[in-house]
Structures are given as C-alpha cells and as structure tokens.
Coordinates of C-alpha atoms and ligand atoms in Angstrom, one line a residue:
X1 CA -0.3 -10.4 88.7
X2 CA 2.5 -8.5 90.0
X3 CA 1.9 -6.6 93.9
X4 CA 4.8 -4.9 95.0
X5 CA 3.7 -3.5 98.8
X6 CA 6.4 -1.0 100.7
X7 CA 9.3 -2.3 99.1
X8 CA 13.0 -1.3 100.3
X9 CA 16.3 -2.6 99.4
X10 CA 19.4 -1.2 101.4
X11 CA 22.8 -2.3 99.6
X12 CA 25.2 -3.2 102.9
X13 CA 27.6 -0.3 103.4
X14 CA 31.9 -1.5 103.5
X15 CA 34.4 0.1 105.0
X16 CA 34.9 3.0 102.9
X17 CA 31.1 2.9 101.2
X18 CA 28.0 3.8 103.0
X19 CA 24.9 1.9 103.0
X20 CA 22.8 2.7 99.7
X21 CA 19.4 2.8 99.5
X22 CA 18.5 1.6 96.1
X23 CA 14.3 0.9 96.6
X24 CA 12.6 3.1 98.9
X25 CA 9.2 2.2 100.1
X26 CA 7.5 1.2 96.8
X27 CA 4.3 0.2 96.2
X28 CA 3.2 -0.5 92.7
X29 CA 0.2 -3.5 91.2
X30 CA 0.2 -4.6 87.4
X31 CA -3.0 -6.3 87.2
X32 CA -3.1 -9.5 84.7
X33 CA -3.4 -9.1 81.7
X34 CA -1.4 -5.9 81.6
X35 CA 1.9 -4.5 79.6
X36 CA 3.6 -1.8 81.9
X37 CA 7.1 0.0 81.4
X38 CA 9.5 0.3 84.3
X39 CA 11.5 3.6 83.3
X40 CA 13.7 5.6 85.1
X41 CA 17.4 7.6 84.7
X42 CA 20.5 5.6 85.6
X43 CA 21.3 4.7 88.9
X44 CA 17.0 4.9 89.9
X45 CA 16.8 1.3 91.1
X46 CA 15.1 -0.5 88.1
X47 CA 17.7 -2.9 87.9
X48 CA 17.7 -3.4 91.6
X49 CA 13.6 -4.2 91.5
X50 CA 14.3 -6.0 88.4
X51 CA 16.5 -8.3 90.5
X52 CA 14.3 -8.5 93.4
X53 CA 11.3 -9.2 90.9
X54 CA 12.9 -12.3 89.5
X55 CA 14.0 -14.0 92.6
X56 CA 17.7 -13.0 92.7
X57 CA 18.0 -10.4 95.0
X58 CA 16.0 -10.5 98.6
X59 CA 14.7 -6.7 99.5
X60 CA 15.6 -5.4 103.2
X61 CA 11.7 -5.1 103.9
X62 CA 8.6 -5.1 102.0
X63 CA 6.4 -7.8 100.1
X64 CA 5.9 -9.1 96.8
X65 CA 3.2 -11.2 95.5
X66 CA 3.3 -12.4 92.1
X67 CA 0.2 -14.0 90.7
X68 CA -0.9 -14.1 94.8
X69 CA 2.2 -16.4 95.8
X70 CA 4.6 -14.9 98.4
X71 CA 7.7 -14.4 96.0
X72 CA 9.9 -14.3 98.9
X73 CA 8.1 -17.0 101.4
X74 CA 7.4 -19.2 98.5
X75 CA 10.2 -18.3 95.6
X76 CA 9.5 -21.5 93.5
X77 CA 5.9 -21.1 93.2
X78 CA 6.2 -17.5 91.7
X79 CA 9.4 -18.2 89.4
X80 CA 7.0 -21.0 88.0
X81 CA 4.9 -18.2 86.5
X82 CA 6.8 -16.1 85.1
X83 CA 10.2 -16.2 82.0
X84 CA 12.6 -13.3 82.3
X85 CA 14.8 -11.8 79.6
X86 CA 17.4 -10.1 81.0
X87 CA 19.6 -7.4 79.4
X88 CA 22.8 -9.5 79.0
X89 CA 22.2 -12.8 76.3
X90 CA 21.6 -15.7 77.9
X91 CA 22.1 -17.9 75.1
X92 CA 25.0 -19.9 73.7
X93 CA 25.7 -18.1 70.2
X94 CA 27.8 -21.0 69.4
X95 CA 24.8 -23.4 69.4
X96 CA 21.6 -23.1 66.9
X97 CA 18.5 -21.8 67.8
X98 CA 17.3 -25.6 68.1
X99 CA 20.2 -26.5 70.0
X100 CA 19.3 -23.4 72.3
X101 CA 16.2 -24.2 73.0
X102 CA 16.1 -28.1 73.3
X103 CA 19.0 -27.2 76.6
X104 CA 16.3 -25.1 78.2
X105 CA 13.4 -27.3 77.7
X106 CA 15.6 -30.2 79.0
X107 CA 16.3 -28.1 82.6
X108 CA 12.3 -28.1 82.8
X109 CA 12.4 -31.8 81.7
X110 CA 10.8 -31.2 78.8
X111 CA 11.6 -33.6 75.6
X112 CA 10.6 -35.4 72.4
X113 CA 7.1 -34.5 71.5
X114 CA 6.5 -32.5 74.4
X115 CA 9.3 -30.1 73.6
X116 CA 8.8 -30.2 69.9
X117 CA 5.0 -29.0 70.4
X118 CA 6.2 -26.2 73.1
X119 CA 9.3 -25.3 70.4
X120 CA 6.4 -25.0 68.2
X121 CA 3.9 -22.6 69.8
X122 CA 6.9 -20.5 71.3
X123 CA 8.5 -20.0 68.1
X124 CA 4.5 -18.9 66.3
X125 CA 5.5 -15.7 68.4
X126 CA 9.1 -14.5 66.3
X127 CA 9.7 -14.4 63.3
X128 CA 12.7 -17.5 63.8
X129 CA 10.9 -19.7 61.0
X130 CA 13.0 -21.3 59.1
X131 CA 16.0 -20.4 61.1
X132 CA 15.6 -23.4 64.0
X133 CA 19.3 -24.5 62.6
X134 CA 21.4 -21.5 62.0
X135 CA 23.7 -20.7 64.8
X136 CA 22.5 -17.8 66.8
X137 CA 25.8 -15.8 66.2
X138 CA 24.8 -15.6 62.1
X139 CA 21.4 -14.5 63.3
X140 CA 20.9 -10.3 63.2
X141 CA 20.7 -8.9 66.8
X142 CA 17.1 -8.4 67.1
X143 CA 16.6 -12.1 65.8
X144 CA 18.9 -13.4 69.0
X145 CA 17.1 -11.3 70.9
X146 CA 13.6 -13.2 69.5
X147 CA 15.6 -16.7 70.7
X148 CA 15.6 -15.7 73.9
X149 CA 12.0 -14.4 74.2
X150 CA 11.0 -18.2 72.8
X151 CA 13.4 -19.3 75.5
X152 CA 11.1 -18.1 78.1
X153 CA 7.9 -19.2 76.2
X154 CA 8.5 -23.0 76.3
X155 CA 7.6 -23.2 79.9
X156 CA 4.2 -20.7 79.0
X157 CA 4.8 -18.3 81.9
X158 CA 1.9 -16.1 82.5
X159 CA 4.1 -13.2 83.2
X160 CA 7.0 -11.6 81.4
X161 CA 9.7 -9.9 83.2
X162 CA 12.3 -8.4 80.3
X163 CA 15.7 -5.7 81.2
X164 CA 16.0 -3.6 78.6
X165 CA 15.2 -6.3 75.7
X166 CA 15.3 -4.0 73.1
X167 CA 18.7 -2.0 73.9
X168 CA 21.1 -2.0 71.4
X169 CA 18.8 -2.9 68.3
X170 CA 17.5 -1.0 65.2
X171 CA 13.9 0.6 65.0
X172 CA 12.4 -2.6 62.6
X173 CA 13.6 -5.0 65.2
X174 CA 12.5 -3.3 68.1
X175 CA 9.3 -2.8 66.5
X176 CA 9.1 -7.0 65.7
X177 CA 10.1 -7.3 69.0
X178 CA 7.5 -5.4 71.1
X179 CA 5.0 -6.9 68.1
X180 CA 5.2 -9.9 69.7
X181 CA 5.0 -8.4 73.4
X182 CA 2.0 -6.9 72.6
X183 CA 0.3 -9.8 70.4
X184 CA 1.0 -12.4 73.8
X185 CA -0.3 -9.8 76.4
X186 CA -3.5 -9.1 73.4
X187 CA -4.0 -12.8 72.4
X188 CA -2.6 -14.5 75.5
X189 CA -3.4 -12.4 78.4
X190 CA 0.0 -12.3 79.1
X191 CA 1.2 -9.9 81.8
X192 CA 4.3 -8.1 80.7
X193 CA 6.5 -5.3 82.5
X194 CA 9.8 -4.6 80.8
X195 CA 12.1 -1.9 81.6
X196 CA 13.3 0.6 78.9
X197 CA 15.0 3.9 78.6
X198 CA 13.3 4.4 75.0
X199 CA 9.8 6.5 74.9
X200 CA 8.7 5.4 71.7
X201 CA 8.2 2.0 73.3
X202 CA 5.8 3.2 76.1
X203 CA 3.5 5.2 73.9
X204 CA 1.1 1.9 73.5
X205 CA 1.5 0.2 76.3
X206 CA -1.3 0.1 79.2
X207 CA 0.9 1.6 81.9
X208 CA 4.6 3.5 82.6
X209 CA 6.1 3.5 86.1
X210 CA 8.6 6.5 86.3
X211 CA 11.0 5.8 89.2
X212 CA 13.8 8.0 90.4
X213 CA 16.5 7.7 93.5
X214 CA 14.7 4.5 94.2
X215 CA 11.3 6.0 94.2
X216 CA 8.1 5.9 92.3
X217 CA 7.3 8.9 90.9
X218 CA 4.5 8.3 88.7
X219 CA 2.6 5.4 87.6
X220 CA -0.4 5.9 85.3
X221 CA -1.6 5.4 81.7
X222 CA 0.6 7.3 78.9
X223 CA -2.2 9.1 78.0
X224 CA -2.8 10.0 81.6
X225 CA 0.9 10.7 81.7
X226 CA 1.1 13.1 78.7
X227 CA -2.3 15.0 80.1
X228 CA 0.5 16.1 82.9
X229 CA 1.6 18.3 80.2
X230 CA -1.1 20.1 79.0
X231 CA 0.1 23.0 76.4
X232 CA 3.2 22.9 74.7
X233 CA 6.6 22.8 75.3
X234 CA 9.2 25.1 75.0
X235 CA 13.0 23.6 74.6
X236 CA 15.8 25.6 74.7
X237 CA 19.5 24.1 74.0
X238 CA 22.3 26.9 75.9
X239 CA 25.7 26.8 76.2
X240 CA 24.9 28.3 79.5
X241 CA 21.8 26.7 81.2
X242 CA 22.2 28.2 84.5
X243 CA 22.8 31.6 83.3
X244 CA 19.8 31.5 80.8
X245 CA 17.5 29.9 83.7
X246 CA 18.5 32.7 86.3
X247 CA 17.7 35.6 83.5
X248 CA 14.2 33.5 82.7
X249 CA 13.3 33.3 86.4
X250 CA 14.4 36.8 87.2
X251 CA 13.4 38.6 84.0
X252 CA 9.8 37.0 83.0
X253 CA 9.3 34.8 85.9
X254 CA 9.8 31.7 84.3
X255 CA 10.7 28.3 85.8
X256 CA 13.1 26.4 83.7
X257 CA 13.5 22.6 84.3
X258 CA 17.3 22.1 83.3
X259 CA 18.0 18.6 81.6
X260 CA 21.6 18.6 80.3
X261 CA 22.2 21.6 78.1
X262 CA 18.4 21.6 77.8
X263 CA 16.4 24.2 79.4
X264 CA 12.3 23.5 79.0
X265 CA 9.6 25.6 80.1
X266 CA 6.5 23.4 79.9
X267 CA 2.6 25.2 79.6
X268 CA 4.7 28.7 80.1
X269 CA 1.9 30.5 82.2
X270 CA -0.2 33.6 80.9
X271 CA 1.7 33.0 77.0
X272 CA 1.4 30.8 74.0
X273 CA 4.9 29.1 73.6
X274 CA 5.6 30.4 70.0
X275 CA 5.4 34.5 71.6
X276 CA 7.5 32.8 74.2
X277 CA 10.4 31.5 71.9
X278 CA 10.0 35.2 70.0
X279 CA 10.7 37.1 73.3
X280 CA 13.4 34.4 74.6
X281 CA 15.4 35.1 70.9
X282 CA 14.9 39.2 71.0
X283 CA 16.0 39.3 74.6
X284 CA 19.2 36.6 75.2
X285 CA 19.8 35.5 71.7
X286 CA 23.8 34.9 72.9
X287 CA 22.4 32.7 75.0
X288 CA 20.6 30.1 72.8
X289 CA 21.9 27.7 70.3
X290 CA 18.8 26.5 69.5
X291 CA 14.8 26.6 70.4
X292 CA 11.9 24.9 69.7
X293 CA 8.4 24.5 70.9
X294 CA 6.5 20.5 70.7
X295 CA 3.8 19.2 71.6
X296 CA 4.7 17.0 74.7
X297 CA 5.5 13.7 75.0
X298 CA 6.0 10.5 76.7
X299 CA 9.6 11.9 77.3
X300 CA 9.0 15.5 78.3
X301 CA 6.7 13.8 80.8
X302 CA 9.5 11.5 82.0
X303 CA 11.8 14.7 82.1
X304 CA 9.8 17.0 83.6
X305 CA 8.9 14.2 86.6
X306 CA 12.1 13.3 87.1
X307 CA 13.4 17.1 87.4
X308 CA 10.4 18.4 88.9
X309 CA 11.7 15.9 92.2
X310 CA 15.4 16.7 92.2
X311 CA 14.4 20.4 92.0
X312 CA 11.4 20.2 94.6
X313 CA 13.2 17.6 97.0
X314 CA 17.1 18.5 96.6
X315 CA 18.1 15.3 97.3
X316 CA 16.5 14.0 94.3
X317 CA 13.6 12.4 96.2
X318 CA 10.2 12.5 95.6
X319 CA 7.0 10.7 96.0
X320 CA 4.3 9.1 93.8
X321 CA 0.9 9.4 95.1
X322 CA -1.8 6.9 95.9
X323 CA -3.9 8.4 93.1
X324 CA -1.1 7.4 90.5
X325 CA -0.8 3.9 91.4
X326 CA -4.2 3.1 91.8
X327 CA -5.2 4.6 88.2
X328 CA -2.9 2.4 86.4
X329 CA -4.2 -0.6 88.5
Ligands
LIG1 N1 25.7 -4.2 94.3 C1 25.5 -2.9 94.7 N2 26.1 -2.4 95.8 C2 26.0 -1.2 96.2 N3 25.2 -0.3 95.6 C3 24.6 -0.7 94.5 C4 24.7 -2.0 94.0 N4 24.0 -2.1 92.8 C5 23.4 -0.9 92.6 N5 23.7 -0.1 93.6 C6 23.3 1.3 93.8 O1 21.9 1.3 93.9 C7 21.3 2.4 93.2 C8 20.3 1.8 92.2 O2 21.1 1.1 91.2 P1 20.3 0.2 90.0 O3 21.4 -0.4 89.3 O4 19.3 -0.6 90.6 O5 19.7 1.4 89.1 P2 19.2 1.4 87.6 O6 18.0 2.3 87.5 O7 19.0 0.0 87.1 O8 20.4 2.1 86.8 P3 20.9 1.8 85.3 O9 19.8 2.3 84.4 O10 22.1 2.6 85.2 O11 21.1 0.3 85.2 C9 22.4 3.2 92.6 O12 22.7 4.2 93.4 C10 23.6 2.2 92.5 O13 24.8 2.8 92.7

C-alpha cells in the first residue's frame, strides 16, 4: 500500500543556515492490510516523511507509490486513498461532533442520506455514541481525538496516515484509541502507519520502523525487533555516565550504550546480568544511583538501535539493511 523507494529530502540552506538533510535515501514497503509504527528520537525526520507521505511536502529525489499511484506524478489519486490525523486538532471545538463532521463530508460533497449513512459507519468505530451534539471542547481529549479519526472515515480511505494521535492522552484513551486502529486494519483491511514515541503502542502492531538522522535503521516485526536483544538487560542510572562507562570498558571490558544518565549493557558477554549488577555495586558503588536488570523491550531495542548508530557512525548515521525491510514486507 505504501512504497517508499530512495527517498531524500534536503531542507534549502539561507544565508546563515546550511542545507539540512532531513530523509536520506529511504526505502521502506507497508503492504495492505498492515499496521506499522514510524518511531524515531526528535529531530529523525518522521515528521518530514510524515509530510512528504500526505502530499504536503515534495522530497528532493526519490519515489513514492501509495496503493500503486505515483504520489508525486499523480497527488490526487493517492490522497483519494488515504485520511490523515495529524498531531495538531484539526477540528473546530466550538462546533459539535455533528457539526464537525457534516463540514468535512460537505468538502467531499457528501450530504443528506449519503452523509448520514457514512456519519453512521464512521462513528461504529469510537466510542462518540450518543455524543453527535455536544461540542467537541466538553468532550475528554481522547474522545476529540476519536472525532477526528471519524473525520477521516467518512470518505473510507484504505490507508491511515496518523502523527502522534495518541500524544498527550491518558493510558484508557490511548488504549480505545489504538482499539479502534487495530479493529479497522483487523475487520477492514485497513492499512495504518502512525508515528509514536510511546513503546507500549508498538508491542502489537505487525511492524516498527526505527529511523534516526533521517535514516532507517530497522524495520521488522517487534518480535523480530526484541529477538535483537537476546538476554537481559542491565540499566544503570549515574550521576556520572562517562566516568562509569570508561571504568566498565577499561576494567571488565564492557561496552556501555549511554542514553541520558542511563548507562545499559545489553546480553553482557561471558556473565548472567544479576553477577553483573553484583560486581558493578562491590566495585563503583559511588558511582551508581540505581541498577536494574529487565528483560528487553520494544524500548531497549529502540535505544540500543538508535545508540548503537551514533556510537558506530559518529555522525549519528547509520543504515538499515535490505534484510530488515524486506522481513517486515
Ligand atoms: N522547515 C525546515 N527547515 C529546515 N530544517 C528543518 C525543517 N523542518 C525540519 N527540519 C530539520 O530536519 C530534521 C528532521 O526534522 P523532523 O521534524 O522531520 O524530525 P522529527 O523526527 O519529526 O522530530 P520531532 O520528533 O522532534 O518532531 C531536523 O534536523 C530538523 O531540524
């Protein structure tokens, strides 16, 4: 549904700014059918691919197809597939729900019957029953969020492109929210890639794209993902990381990926983690404000990609193979 072939974008230098390079050479499919998560740190180029992926930004080279039509010879044909939630609300809070979604049937020339019966089937996806006339600033946040989701449902787009839907609500209404994500990709074949900085969310889905410094990184299943990590995890929180990591490299040998005031030391070689944490508290106790050893996650993956490349490239860059893209496709 979604083939992104060598994509770059180049932001224009100005006088005092040189040119950036926000997507560099990325390649990345999401068959139909699929839910994938676009996830990266800040400043990675999600939001730049997000705006290329929706029409709104052209890319300096590169090709994307989205359900086979050229998006950028042919832009109408692919918008016409797809509904995009984007991170900032795009709904008039002073309106109702109703009022809301009769305005965006009406730009798609959609009215009377027509729009009731497509109000009707996009609204069987929230939970907005009984709501269709309160005003959508006496709604909670994840509800307004749901208004915009049946926004985007009234013209049945076969893909979803969301920002960050879920950013700034609590853990019920994130949970009702992706609910519904999942039950339109399960029940609908709905193909559905939506960026998000929170792990919990990717745990289910089919696929995770990890992108950094405008890169892909990684791309595969998050069991696939986790498998990276293959013992446990040992986390250490330092008031002073770089001293700590210098005394783990010199003294045992150890590499220490350093995240913050986070030092981790993932699958420590020729050692279970637990004799690992005993040694690490004997030997630079001063050192450590806290410790722990985890099974590894979704995040520790994400971490341990995303560090693994500033550490290995310098610059921050590094490259996702072949293999990863093509085992998530
Ligand atoms: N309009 C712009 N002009 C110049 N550079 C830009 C512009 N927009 C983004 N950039 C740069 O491009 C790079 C990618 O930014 P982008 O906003 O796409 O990343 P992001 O992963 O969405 O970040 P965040 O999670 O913080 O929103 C960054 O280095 C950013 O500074």
């Amino acid at each position: 549904m979604i083939r992104i072939e060598d994509l770059t974008h180049v932001y224009p230098g100005g006088r005092r700014q040189p040119p950036r390079t926000a997507v560099s050479d990325l390649s990345l499919h999401v068959p139909e059918g699929r839910f994938a998560i676009l996830s990266g740190p800040n400043g990675s180029g999600k939001s730049t691919l997000f705006r290329i992926l929706c029409g709104l930004a052209r890319p300096s080279r590169g090709r994307v197809l989205i359900g086979g039509r050229d998006l950028l010879a042919d832009p109408a044909a692919a918008r016409a597939l797809m509904g995009v939630v984007f991170q900032s609300p795009a709904v008039d809070k002073h309106l109702s729900v109703q009022e809301n979604l009769a305005i965006h049937a009406a730009l798609y020339g959609l009215a009377g019957a027509a729009f009731r019966d497509r109000m009707a089937e996009a609204l069987a996806w929230t939970d907005l029953e009984g709501r269709l006339g309160d005003r959508v600033d006496t709604l909670s946040g994840g509800l307004a969020r749901q208004v915009e989701l049946a926004k985007c449902l009234l013209t049945r787009p076969r893909l979803l492109l969301l920002d960050e839907p879920t950013t700034g609500l609590d853990p019920a209404s994130r949970r009702s929210f992706l609910t519904a994500l999942t039950r339109l990709r399960r029940e609908r074949g709905m193909t559905v890639l939506m960026t998000s900085h929170i792990f919990s969310e990717a745990e289910d889905v089919d696929s995770v794209a990890i992108m950094a410094n405008g890169r892909l990184l990684a791309y595969d299943t998050p069991q696939a993902l986790r498998a990276r990590l293959s013992g446990d995890v040992l986390v250490i929180d330092s008031a002073a990381p770089d001293a700590l990591a210098a005394r783990l490299r010199e003294d045992l040998g150890l590499t220490a990926l350093r995240n913050g005031d986070e030092l981790r030391v993932d699958d420590p070689p020729n050692q279970d983690a637990v004799g690992l944490l005993e040694r690490v508290l004997a030997a630079y106790r001063p050192l450590v404000r806290g410790i722990t050893v985890k099974q590894p996650a979704l995040e520790d993956v994400f971490i341990h990609v995303t560090a693994e490349a500033r550490d290995d490239a310098g610059d921050g860059r590094g490259a996702a193979t072949s293999e990863h893209q093509e085992s998530a496709a």
